XYZ file of C-alpha atoms in Angstrom:
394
model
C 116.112 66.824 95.106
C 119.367 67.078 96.672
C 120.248 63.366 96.973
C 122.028 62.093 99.926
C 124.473 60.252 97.840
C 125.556 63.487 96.585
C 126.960 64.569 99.823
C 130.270 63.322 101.375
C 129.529 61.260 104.860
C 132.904 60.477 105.720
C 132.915 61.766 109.402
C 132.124 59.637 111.838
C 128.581 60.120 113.656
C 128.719 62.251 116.441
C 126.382 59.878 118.357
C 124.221 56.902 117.530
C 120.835 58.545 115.952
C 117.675 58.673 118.059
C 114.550 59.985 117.092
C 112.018 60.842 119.496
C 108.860 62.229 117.645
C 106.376 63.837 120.570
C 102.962 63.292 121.075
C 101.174 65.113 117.775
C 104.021 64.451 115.654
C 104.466 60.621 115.204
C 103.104 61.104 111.555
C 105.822 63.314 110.845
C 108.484 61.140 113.040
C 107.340 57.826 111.129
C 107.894 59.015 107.785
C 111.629 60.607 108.580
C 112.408 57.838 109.859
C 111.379 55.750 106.814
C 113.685 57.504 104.757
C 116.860 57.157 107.582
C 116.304 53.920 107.602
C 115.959 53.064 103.532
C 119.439 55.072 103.848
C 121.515 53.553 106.044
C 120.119 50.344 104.942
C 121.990 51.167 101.407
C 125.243 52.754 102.634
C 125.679 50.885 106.167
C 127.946 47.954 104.517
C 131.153 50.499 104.651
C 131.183 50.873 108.117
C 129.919 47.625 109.095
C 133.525 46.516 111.316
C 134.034 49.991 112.225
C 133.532 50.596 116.034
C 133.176 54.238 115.852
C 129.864 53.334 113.737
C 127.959 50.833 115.854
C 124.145 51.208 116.117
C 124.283 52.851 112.726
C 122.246 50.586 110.490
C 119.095 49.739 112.787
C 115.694 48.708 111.618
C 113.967 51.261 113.665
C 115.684 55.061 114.867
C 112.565 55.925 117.057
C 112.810 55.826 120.977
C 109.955 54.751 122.899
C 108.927 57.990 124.768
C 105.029 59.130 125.789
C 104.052 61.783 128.652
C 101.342 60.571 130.326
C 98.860 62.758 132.503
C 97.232 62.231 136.190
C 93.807 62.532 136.578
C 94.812 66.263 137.644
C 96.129 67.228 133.928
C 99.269 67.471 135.560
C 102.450 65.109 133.015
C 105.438 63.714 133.566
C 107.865 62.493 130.315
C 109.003 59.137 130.817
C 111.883 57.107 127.896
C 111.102 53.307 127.844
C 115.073 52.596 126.705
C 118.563 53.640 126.981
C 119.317 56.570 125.624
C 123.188 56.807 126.717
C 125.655 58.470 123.991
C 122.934 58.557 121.396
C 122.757 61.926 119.121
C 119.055 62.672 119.866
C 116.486 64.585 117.790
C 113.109 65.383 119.327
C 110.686 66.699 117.242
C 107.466 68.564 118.365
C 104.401 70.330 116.338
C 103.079 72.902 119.361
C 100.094 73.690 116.476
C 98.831 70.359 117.191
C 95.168 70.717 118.618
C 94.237 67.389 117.292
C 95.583 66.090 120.587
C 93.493 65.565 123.377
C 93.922 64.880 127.342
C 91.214 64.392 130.172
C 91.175 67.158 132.568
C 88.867 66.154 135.736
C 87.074 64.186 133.613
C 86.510 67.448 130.790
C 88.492 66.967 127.370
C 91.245 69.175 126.932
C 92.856 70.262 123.483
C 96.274 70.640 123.831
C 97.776 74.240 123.373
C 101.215 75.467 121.779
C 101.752 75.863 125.892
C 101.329 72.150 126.437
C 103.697 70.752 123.453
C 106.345 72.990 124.773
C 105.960 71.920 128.074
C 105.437 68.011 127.362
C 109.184 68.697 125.023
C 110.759 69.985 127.931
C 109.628 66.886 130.032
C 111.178 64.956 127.538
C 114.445 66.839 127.879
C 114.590 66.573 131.478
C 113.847 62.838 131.381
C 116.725 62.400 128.921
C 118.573 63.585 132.222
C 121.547 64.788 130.716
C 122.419 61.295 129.730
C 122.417 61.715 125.672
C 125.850 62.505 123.668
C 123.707 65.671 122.104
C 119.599 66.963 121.996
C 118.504 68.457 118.922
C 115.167 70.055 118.724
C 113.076 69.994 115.437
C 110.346 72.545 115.911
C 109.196 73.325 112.297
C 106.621 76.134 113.924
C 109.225 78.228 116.473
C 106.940 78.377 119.506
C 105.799 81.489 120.632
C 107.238 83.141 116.872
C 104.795 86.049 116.855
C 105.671 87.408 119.844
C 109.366 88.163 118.640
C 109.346 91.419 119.604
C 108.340 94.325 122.121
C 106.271 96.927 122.064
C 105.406 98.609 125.113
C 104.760 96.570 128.002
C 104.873 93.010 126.637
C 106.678 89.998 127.443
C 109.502 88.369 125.258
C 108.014 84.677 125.132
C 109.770 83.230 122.047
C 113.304 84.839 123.232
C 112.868 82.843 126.887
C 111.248 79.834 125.203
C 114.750 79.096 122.939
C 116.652 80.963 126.376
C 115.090 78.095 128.342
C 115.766 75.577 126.062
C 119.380 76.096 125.465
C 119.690 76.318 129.572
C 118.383 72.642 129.354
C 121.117 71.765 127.363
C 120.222 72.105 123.631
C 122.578 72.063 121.006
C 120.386 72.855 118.019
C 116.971 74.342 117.156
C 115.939 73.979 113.706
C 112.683 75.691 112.981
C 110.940 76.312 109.231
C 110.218 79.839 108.136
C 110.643 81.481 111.795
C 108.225 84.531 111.651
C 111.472 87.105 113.027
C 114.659 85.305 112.266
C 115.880 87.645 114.219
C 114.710 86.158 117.175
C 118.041 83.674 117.574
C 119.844 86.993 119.009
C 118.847 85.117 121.924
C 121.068 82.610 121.808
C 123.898 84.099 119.882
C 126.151 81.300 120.752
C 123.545 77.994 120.058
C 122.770 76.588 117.082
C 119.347 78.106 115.343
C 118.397 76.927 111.610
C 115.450 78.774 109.988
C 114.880 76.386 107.166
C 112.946 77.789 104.288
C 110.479 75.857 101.875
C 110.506 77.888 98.827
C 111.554 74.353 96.393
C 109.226 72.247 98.030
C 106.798 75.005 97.036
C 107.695 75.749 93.540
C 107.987 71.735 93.111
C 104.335 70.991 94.179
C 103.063 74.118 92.294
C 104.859 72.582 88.951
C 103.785 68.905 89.228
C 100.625 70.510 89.787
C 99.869 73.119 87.205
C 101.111 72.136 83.900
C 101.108 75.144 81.759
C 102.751 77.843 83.695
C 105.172 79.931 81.927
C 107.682 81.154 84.428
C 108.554 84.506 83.367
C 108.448 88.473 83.797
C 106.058 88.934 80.884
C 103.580 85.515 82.610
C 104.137 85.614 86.497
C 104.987 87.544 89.161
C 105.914 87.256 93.013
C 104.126 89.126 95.637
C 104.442 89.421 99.107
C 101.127 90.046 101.037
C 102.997 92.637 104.146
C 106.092 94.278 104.348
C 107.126 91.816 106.379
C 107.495 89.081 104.111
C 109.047 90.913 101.208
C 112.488 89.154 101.680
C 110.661 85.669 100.901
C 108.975 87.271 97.493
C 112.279 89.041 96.556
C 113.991 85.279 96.808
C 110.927 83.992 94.780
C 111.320 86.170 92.423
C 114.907 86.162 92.016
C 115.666 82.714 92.022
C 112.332 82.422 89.773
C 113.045 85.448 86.918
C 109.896 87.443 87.587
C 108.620 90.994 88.946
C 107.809 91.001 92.135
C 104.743 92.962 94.045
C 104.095 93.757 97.639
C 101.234 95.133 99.703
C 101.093 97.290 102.872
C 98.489 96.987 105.423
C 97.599 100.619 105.842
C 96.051 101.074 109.720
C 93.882 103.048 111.548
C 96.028 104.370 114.099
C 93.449 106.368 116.195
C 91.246 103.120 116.797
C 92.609 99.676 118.789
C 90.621 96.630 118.034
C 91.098 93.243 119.342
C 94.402 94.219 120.795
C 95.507 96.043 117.523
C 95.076 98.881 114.855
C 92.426 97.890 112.218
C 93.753 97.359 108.832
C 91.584 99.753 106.611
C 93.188 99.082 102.945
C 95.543 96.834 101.382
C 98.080 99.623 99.400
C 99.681 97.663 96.301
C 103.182 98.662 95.304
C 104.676 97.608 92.143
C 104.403 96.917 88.068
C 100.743 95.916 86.636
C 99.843 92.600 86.995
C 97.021 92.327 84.237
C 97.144 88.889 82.700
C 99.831 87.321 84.659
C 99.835 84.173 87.051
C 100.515 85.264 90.536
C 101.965 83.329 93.647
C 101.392 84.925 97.002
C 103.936 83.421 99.928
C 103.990 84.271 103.150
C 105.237 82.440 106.269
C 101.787 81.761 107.467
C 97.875 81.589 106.673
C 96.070 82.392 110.014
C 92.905 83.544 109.744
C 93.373 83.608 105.552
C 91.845 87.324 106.120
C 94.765 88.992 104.559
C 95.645 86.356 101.737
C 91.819 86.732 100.165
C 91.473 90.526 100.754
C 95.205 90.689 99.035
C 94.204 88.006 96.132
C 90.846 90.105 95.725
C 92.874 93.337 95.047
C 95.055 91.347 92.851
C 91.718 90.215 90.542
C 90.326 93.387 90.584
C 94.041 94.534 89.185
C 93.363 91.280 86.283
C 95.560 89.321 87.586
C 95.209 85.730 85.919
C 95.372 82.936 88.234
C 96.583 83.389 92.003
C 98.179 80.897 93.867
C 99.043 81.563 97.935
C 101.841 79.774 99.123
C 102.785 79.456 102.803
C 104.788 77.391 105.276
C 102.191 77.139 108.052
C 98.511 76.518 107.177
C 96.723 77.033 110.830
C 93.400 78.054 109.181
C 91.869 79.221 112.419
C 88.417 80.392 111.346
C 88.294 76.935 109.125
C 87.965 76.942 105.374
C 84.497 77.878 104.186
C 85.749 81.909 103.141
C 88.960 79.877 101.342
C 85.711 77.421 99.428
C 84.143 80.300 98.347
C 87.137 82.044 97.224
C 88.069 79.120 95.150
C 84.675 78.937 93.759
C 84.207 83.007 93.089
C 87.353 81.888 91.113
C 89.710 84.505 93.588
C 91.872 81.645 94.783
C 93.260 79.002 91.968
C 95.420 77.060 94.943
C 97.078 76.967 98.454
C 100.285 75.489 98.517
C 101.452 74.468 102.816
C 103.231 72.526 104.671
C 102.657 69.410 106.728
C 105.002 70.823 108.968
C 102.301 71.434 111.283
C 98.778 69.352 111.891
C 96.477 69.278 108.570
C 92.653 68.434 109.026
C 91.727 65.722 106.612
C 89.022 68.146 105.446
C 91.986 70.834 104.199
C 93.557 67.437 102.072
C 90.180 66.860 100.606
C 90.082 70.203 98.908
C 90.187 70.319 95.310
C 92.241 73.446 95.748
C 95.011 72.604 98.523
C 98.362 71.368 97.310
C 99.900 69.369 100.104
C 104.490 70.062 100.415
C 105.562 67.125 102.071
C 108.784 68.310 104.150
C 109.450 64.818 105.523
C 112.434 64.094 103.585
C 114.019 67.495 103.920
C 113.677 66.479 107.799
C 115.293 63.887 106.941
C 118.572 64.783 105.332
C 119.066 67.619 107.529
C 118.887 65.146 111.151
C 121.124 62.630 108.479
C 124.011 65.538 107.737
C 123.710 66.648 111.203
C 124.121 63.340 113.260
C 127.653 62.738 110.974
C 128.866 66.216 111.953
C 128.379 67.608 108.682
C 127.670 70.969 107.108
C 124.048 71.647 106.080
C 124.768 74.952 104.232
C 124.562 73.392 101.213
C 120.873 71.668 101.826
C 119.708 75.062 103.243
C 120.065 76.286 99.897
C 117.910 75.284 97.335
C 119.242 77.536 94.245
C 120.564 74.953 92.212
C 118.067 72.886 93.110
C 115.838 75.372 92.107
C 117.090 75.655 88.639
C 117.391 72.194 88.189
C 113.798 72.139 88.597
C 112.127 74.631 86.517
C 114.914 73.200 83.826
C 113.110 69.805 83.922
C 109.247 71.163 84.020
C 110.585 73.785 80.958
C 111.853 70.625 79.037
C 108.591 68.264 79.476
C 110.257 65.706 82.084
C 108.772 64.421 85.148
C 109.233 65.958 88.209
């Protein structure tokens, strides 16, 4: 891991650090702020007499901030302390329908629609008042609709529009479906941060004896769409990568789209190797089990999907069976976004836990500093597959 001593600190903080972790993502928000604190803790003694630093070293970086509802369902964001000339990061999970409000006396789950909403109350509570807002919003809201065909409205190109009207500075999103979407905002900062070591990492502590090589594994990409993140895979990783296209029935519309009728494989044989499949996210998991079912009927060896976003919407009984009809040898995601303690108690699921990443990105950021260098995990990469090739821990 790319250890925070390694990086040079030196400028001064562009604000004192406040982190305001919204309703759905205080799990997330506790555990950043765990490591922020453990590190200013160690390094705070430097600046102790120096002005330009005060409120660095603090026991606790979280500001008290909740959005409660009338009895109407209507909100209204409300911060419980000063948050003058602080550098503030507010970080949301819109895929949180764990969270619940009344609605004339009816329970409500709350909606992608309702996180973005309750973050923008947030913002306008702030008033204008903080040194700098920084939004963390691992799934980009609104990331599928990136794009327009026919009639159709641009939601995720108004939703960061909006955002940077309200006085954003940066977005940082993880794995944003259409890069391509912060066009937008040409002239705001937008960070699509990518998980790919935080993957390979929990597949290697995991699986012991994988031999990471053309001849043993390959990468493959489940859509055209995702072949840049299997051609990185596979690049940084030494192996052959695969890719499938979803070939459509254009003279039928179902369900608002063209029916896939085949998944078309392109690329060398993959008899006897281990595969990973990564994509940015498992939805419905249709397309990763029809795509790891090609792949065993092609004798491939073990499969392992990989992707940033687990939202499992149909739930996880097709992904038990495929583990069981021995299609499926692990899922590698996130907890970017909300996991059901159910998907943690699978034999098969390999939690990432991004927290720290978070964390040294908000920590680079507040002191002004570039983030190019944690953005890319090559060396890290390397150093890695080095250790796991040589027999030491992880």
């Amino acid at each position: 891991m790319l250890r925070r001593t390694e990086r040079i600190l030196e400028n001064i903080p562009v604000g004192a650090l406040g982190l305001i972790a919204l309703t759905g993502c205080e799990e997330m928000g506790a555990k950043v702020n765990d490591y922020l604190v453990k590190w200013r803790h160690e390094s705070a003694h430097e600046y102790r007499d120096d002005i330009a630093f005060s409120g660095y070293e603090r026991d606790n970086y979280l500001i008290n901030a909740r959005v409660p509802r009338f009895g109407s369902g209507e909100a209204k964001g409300i911060i419980g302390e000063s948050v003058r000339g602080k550098d503030l990061y507010l970080m949301v999970d819109v895929c949180n329908y764990n969270v619940t409000y009344s609605l004339t006396g009816n329970v409500n789950h709350m909606s992608p629609d309702d996180h973005f909403q309750n973050l923008k109350r947030i913002i306008a509570a702030v008033g204008g008042k903080g040194r700098r807002i920084n939004v963390i919003m691992p799934f980009l809201y609104e990331s599928r609709q990136h794009k327009r065909s026919s009639r159709e409205s641009l939601d995720c190109a108004l939703a960061l529009q909006e955002l940077v009207r309200m006085g954003v500075e940066n977005i940082i999103t993880f794995d944003a479906h259409d890069p391509r979407v912060q066009n937008a905002i040409p002239l705001s900062g937008f960070e699509t941060v990518s998980p790919t070591y935080q993957f390979i990492k929990g597949l290697l502590r995991t699986v012991k004896d994988l031999q990471i090589d053309s001849q043993h594994m390959m990468a493959i990409s489940p859509d055209e769409g995702g072949t840049n993140r299997a051609v990185y895979l596979a690049n940084v990783l030494g192996l052959d990568m695969g890719m499938f296209y979803k070939r459509r029935d254009y003279t039928r519309i179902v369900d608002g789209r063209n029916p896939i009728v085949a998944h078309e494989f392109l690329g060398s044989s993959v008899e006897g190797k281990d595969v990973i499949i990564i994509d940015d996210m498992i939805s419905s998991g249709d397309s990763i089990i029809d795509v790891a079912t090609e792949l065993k009927r092609r004798k491939a060896k073990r499969i392992f999907a990989a992707a940033t976003f687990g939202l499992f919407t149909n739930g996880l009984e097709k992904f038990d069976k495929a583990y069981e009809d021995g299609i499926i040898d692990g899922i590698l995601t996130t907890n970017l976004i909300y996991q059901t303690p159910e998907l943690l108690s699978k034999p098969y699921y390999i939690n990432c836990d991004m927290s720290k990443y978070i964390a040294l990105i908000i920590d680079t950021l507040n002191h002004d500093g570039s983030i190019s260098s944690i953005l890319s995990p090559n060396e890290r990469i390397q150093n890695v597959i080095r250790k796991y090739k040589n027999g030491e821990p992880i």
